[in-house]
mmCIF file of C-alpha atoms and ligand atoms in Angstrom:
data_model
loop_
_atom_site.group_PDB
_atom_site.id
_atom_site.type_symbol
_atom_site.label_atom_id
_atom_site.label_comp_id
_atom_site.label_asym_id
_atom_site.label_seq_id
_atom_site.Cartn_x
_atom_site.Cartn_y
_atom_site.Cartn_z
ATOM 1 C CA UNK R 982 -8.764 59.924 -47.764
ATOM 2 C CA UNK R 983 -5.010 60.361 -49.154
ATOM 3 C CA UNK R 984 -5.332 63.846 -48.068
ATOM 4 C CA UNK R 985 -6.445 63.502 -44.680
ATOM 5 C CA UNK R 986 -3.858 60.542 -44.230
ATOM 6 C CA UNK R 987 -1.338 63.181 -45.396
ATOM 7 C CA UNK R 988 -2.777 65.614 -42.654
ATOM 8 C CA UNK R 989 -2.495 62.591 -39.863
ATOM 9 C CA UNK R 990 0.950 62.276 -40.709
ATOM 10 C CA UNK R 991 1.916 65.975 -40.988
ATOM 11 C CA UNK R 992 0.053 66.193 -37.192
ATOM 12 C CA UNK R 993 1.777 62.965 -36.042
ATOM 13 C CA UNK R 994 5.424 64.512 -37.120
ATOM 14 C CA UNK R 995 4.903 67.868 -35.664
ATOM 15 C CA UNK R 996 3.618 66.750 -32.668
ATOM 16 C CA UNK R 997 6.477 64.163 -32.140
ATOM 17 C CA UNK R 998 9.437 66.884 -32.752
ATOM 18 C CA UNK R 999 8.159 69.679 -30.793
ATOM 19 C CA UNK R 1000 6.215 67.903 -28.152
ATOM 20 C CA UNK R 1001 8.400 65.162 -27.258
ATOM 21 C CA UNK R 1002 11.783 64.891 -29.241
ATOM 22 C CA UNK R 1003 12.819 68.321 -28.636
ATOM 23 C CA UNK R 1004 12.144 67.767 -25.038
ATOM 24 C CA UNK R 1005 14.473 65.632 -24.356
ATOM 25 C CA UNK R 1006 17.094 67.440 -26.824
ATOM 26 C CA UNK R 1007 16.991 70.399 -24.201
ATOM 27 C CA UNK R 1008 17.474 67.801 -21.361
ATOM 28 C CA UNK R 1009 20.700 65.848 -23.211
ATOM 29 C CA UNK R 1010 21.740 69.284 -24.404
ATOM 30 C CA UNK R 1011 21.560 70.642 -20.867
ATOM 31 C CA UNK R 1012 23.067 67.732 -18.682
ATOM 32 C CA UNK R 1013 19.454 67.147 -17.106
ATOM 33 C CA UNK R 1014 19.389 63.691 -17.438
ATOM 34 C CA UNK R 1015 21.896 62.216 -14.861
ATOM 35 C CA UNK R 1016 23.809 60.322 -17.557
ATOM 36 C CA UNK R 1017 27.181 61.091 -18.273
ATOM 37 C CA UNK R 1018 27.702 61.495 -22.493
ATOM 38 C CA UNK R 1019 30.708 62.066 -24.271
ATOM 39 C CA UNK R 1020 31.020 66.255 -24.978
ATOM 40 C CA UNK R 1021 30.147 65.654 -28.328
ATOM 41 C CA UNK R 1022 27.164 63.614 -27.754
ATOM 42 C CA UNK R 1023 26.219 66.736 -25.679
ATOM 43 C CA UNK R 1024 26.573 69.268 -28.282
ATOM 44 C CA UNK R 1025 25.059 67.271 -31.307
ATOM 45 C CA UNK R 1026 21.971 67.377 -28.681
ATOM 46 C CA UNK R 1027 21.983 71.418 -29.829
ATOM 47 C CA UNK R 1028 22.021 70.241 -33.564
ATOM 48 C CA UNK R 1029 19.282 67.974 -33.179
ATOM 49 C CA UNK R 1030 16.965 69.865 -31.700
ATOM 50 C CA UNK R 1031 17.132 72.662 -34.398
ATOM 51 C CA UNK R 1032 16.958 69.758 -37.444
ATOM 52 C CA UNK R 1033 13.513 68.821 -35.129
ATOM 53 C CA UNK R 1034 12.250 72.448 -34.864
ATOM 54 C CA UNK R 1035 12.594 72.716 -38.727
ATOM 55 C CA UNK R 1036 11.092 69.086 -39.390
ATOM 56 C CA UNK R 1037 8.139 70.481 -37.456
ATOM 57 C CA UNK R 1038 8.025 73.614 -39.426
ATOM 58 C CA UNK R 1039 8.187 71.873 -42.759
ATOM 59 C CA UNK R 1040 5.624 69.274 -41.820
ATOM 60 C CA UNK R 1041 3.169 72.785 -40.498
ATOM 61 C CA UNK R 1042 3.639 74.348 -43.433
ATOM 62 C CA UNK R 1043 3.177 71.682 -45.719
ATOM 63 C CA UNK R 1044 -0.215 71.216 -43.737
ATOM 64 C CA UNK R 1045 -0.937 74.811 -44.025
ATOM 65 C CA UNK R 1046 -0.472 74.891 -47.957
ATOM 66 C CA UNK R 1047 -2.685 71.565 -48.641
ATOM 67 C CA UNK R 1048 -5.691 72.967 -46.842
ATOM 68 C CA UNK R 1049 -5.135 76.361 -48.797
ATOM 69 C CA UNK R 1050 -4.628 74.086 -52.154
ATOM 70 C CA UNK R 1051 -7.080 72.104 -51.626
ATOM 71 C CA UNK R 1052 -10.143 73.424 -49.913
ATOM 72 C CA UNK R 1053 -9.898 69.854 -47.821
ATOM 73 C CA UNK R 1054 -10.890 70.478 -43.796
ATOM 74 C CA UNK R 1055 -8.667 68.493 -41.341
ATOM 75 C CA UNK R 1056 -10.557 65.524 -39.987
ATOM 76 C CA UNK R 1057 -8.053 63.613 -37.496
ATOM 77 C CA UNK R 1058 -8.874 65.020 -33.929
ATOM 78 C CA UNK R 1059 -6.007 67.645 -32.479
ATOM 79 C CA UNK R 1060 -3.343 64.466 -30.895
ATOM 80 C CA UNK R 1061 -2.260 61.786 -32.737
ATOM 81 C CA UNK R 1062 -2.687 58.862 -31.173
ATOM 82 C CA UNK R 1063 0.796 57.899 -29.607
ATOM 83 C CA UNK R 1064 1.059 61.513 -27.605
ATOM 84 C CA UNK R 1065 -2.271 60.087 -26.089
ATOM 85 C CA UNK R 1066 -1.142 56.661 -25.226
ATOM 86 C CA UNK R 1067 2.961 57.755 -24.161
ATOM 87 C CA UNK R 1068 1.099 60.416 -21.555
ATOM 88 C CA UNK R 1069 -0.543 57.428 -20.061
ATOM 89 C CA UNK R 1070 2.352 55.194 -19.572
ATOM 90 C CA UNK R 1071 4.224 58.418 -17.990
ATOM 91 C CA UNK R 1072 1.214 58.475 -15.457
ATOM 92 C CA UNK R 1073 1.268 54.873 -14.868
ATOM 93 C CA UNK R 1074 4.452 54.523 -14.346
ATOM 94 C CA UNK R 1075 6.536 55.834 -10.870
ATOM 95 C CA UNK R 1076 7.167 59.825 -10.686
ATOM 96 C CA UNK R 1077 10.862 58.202 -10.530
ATOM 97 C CA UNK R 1078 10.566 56.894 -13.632
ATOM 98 C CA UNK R 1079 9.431 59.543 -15.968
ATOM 99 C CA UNK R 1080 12.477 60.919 -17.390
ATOM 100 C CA UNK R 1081 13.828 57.454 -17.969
ATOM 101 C CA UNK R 1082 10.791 56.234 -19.959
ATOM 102 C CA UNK R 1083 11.220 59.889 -21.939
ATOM 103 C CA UNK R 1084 14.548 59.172 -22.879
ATOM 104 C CA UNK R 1085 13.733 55.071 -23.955
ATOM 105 C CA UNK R 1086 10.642 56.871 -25.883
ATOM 106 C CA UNK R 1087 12.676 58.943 -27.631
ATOM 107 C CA UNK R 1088 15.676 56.296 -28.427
ATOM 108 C CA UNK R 1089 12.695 54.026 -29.860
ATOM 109 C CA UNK R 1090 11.017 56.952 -31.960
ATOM 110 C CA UNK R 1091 14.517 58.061 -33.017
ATOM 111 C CA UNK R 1092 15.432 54.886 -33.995
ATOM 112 C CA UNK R 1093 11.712 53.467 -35.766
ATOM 113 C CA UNK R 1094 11.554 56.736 -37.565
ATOM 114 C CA UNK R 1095 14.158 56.612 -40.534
ATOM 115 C CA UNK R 1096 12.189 52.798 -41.199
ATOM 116 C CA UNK R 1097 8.684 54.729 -41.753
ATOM 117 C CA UNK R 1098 10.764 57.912 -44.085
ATOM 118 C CA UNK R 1099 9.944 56.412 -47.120
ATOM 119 C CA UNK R 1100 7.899 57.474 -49.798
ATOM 120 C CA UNK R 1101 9.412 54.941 -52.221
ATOM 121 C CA UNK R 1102 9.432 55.790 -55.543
ATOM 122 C CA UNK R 1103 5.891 55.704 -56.129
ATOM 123 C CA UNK R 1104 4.891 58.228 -59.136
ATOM 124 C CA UNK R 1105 1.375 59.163 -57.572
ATOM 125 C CA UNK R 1106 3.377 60.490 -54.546
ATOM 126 C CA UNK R 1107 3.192 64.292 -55.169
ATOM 127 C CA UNK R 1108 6.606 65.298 -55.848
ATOM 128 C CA UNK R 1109 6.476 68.240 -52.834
ATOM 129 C CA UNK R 1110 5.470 65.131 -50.282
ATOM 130 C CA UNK R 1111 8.281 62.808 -51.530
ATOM 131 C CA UNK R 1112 10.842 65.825 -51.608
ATOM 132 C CA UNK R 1113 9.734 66.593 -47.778
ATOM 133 C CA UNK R 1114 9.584 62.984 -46.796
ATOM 134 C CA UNK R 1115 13.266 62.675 -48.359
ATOM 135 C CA UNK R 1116 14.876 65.269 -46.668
ATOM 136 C CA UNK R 1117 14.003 64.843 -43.590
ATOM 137 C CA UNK R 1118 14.939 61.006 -43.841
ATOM 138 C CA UNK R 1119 18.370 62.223 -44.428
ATOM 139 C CA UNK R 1120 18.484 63.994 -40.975
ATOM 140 C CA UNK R 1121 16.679 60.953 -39.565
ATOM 141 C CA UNK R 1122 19.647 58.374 -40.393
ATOM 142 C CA UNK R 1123 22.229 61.026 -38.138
ATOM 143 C CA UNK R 1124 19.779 60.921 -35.495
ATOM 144 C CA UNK R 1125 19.228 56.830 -35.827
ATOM 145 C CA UNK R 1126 22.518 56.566 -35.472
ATOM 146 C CA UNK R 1127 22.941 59.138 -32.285
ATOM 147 C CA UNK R 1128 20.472 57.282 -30.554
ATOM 148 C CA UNK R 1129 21.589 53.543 -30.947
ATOM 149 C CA UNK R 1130 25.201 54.780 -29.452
ATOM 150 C CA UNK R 1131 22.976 56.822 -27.172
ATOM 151 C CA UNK R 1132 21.636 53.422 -25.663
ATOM 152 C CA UNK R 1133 24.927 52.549 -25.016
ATOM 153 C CA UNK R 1134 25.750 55.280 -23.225
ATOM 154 C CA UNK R 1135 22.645 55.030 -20.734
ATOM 155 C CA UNK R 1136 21.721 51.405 -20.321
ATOM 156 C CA UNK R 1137 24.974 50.497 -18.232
ATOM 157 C CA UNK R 1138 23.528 53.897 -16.345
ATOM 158 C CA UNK R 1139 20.287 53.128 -15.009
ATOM 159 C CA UNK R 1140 20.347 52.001 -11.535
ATOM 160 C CA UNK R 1141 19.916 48.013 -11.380
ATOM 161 C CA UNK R 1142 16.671 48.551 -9.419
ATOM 162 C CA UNK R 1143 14.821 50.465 -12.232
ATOM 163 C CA UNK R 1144 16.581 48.247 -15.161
ATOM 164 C CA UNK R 1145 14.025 44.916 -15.328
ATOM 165 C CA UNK R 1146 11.063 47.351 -15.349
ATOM 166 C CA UNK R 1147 12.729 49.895 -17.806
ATOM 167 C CA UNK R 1148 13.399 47.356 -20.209
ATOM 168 C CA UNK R 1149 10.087 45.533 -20.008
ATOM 169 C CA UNK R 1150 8.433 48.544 -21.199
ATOM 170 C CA UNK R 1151 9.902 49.171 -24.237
ATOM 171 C CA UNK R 1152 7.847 46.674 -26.025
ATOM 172 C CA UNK R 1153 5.144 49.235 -25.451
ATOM 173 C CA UNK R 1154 7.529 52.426 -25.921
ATOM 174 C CA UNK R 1155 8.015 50.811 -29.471
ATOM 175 C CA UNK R 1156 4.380 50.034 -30.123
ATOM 176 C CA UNK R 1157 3.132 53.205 -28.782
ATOM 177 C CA UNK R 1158 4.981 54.516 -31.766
ATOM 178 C CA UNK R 1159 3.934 52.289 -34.584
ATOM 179 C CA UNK R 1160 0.299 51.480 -33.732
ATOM 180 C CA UNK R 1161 -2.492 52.412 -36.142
ATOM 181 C CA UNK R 1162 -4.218 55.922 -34.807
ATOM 182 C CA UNK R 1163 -7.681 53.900 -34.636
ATOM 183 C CA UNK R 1164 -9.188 56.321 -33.157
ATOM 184 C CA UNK R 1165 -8.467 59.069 -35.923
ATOM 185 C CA UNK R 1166 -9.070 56.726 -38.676
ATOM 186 C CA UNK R 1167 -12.771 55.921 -37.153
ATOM 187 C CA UNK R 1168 -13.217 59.422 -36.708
ATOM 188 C CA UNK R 1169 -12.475 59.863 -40.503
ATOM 189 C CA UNK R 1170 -14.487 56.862 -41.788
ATOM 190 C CA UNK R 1171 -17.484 58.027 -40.143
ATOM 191 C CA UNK R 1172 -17.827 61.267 -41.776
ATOM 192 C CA UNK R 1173 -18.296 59.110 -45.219
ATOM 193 C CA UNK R 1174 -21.487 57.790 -43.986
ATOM 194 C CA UNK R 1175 -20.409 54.701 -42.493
ATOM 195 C CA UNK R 1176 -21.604 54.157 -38.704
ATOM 196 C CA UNK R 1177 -19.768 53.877 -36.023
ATOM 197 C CA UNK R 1178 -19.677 50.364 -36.010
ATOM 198 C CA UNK R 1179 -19.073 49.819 -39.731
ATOM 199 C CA UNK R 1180 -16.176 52.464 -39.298
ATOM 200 C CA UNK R 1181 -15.133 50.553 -36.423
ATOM 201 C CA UNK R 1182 -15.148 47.113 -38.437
ATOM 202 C CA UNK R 1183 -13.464 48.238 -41.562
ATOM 203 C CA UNK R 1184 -10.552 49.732 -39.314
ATOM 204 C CA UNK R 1185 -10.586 46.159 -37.004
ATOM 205 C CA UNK R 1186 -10.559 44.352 -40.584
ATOM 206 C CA UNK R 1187 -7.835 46.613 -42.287
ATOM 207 C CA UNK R 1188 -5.399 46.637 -39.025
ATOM 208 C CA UNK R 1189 -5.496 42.864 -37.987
ATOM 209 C CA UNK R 1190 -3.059 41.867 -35.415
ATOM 210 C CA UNK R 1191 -1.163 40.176 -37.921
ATOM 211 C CA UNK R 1192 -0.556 42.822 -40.018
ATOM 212 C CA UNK R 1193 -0.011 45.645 -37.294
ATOM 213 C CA UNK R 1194 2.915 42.917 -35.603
ATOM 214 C CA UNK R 1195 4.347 41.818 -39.272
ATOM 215 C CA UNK R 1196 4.699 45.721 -39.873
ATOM 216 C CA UNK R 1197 5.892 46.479 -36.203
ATOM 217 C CA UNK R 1198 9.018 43.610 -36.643
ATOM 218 C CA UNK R 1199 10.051 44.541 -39.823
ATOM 219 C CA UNK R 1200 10.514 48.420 -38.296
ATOM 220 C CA UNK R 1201 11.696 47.487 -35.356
ATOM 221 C CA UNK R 1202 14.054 45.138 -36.465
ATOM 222 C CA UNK R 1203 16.753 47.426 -36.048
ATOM 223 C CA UNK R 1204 15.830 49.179 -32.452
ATOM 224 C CA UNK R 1205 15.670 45.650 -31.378
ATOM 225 C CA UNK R 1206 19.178 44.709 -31.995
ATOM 226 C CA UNK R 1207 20.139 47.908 -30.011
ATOM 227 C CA UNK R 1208 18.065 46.383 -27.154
ATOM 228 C CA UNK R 1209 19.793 42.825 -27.669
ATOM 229 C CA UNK R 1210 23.253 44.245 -27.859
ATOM 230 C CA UNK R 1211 23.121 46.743 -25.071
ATOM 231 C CA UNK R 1212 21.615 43.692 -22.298
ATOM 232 C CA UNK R 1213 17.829 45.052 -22.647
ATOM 233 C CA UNK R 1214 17.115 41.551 -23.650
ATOM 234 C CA UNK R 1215 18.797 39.643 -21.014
ATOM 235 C CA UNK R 1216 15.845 40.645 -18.587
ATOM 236 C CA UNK R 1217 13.217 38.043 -19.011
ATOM 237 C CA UNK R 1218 10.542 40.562 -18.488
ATOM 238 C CA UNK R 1219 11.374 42.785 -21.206
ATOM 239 C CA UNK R 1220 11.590 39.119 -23.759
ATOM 240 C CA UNK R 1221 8.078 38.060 -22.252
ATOM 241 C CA UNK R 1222 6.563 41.185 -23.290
ATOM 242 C CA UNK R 1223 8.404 41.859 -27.025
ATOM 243 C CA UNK R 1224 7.025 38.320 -27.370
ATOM 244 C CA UNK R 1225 3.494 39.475 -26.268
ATOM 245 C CA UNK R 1226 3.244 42.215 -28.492
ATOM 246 C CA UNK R 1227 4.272 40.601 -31.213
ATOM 247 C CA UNK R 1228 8.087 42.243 -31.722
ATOM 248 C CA UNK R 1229 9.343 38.751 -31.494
ATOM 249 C CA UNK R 1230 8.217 35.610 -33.097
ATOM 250 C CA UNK R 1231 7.196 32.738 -31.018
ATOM 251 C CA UNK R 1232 9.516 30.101 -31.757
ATOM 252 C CA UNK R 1233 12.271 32.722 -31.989
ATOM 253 C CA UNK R 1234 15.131 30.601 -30.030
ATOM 254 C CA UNK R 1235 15.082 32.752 -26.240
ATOM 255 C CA UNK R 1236 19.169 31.983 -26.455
ATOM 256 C CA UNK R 1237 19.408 34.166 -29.160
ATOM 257 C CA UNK R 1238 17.855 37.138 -27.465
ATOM 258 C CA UNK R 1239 20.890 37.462 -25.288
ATOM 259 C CA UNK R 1240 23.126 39.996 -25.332
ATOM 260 C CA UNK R 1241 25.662 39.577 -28.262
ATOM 261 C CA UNK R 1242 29.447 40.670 -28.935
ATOM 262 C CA UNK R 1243 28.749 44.263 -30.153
ATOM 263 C CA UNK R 1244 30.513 46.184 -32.275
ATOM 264 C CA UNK R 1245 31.847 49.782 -30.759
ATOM 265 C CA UNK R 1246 28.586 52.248 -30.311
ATOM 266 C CA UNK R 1247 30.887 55.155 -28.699
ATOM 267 C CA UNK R 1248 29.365 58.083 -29.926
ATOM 268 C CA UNK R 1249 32.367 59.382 -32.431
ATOM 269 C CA UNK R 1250 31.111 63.279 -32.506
ATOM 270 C CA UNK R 1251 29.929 65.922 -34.271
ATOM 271 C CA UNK R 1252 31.784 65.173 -37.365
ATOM 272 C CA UNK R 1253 28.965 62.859 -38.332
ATOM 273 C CA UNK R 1254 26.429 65.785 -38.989
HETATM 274 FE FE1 FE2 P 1164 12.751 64.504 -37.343
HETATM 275 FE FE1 FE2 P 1165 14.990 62.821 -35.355
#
């Protein structure tokens, strides 16, 4: 099961840099995205996307050697589950929209990821798995903190008609991200015997909603001050729904979901990386 959680992840992290990171790397790097960034926000978009490309071909060959080292077949379906659920909300939402909710994807992943980089200090962690997970955690703090000035940069952007529905989607941007892969774990739990219901009731039991929202607040505790500071919050919408999913408490105070005095997010170059 360890190993096959180790494949899911592998998959997940691929998938994400290639697939949907790097995208939008190519579109910052290339002045596609109708937002003006300072030149060296531009350029560190080159640097990123090659620390992505090699994330992806660390986590592929790490994949590659534990099947060889192990004799263990891959059991987790060929997309994780968040490329499945992000390619719906593109095709829900406007054609107008797509490149917006791209970008907000990737400032949520960008910003979730460096909380989920840890592999602790946990002796039972194989030592080539912690040194991976380390390393690229290291990249993952430049890039956390490219993408909370990046928010800066494009919030005051986006055209006041597409702002209230922009924002109220991130809730699910940032779940889409941090949910369970159900699916894959079912998948997995039914090739040791158990049925499809039993698989389906250990997973329901294991991933209650109060554990999948405890873990989603304490990750996105810092994506979410990002979203307060920048004015995401100020659209009741966008509260409503980080209240529905669980990203906000219930008695959190609404007042305090306003946008706050900010300290300065101006991206200040490449001298960072
Ligand atoms: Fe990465
Ligand atoms: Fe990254």
């Amino acid at each position: 099961m360890l190993t096959q959680h180790l494949y899911r992840y592998l998959q997940f992290t691929t998938q994400l840099e290639q697939l949907v990171v790097n995208k939008t790397m190519l579109d910052i790097a290339y002045g596609r995205i109708g937002v003006d960034l300072p030149r060296g926000m531009v350029f560190d978009a080159h640097k990123i996307y090659c620390d992505e490309a090699y994330h992806a071909l660390f986590s592929m060959d790490m994949y590659r050697q534990v099947i060889d080292a192990t004799g263990v077949a891959p059991r987790i379906g060929s997309e994780p589950h968040f490329f499945r659920r992000l390619r719906r909300l593109l095709e829900d939402v406007d054609p107008s929209m797509r490149l917006l909710v791209e970008l907000l994807f990737v400032f949520c992943s960008e910003t979730l990821i460096s909380g989920t980089l840890d592999s602790g200090r946990d002796q039972q962690v194989d030592p080539a798995v912690h040194e991976m997970v380390k390393d690229h955690a290291k990249d993952e703090g430049k890039h956390h903190a490219y993408f909370a000035s990046f928010l800066f940069h494009l919030w005051p952007q986006i055209h006041a008609k597409y702002q209230e529905s922009a924002a109220a989607l991130i809730p699910d941007l940032i779940m889409t991200f941090l949910e369970p892969d159900r699916e894959s774990l079912v998948g997995e739990l039914c090739g040791y015997d158990l049925s499809r219901n039993e698989a389906e009731q250990v997973v329901a039991e294991t991933f209650t909603g109060d554990v999948v929202s405890e873990y989603a607040r304490a990750t996105a505790r810092h994506t979410l001050r990002y979203c307060r500071e920048a004015g995401v919050l100020d659209h009741p919408a966008a509260v409503e729904r980080f209240h529905e999913l669980g990203l906000i408490e219930e008695d959190q105070c609404p007042a305090s979901m306003q946008s706050a005095p900010q300290k300065d997010r101006t991206w200040k170059g490449s001298g960072r990386f």
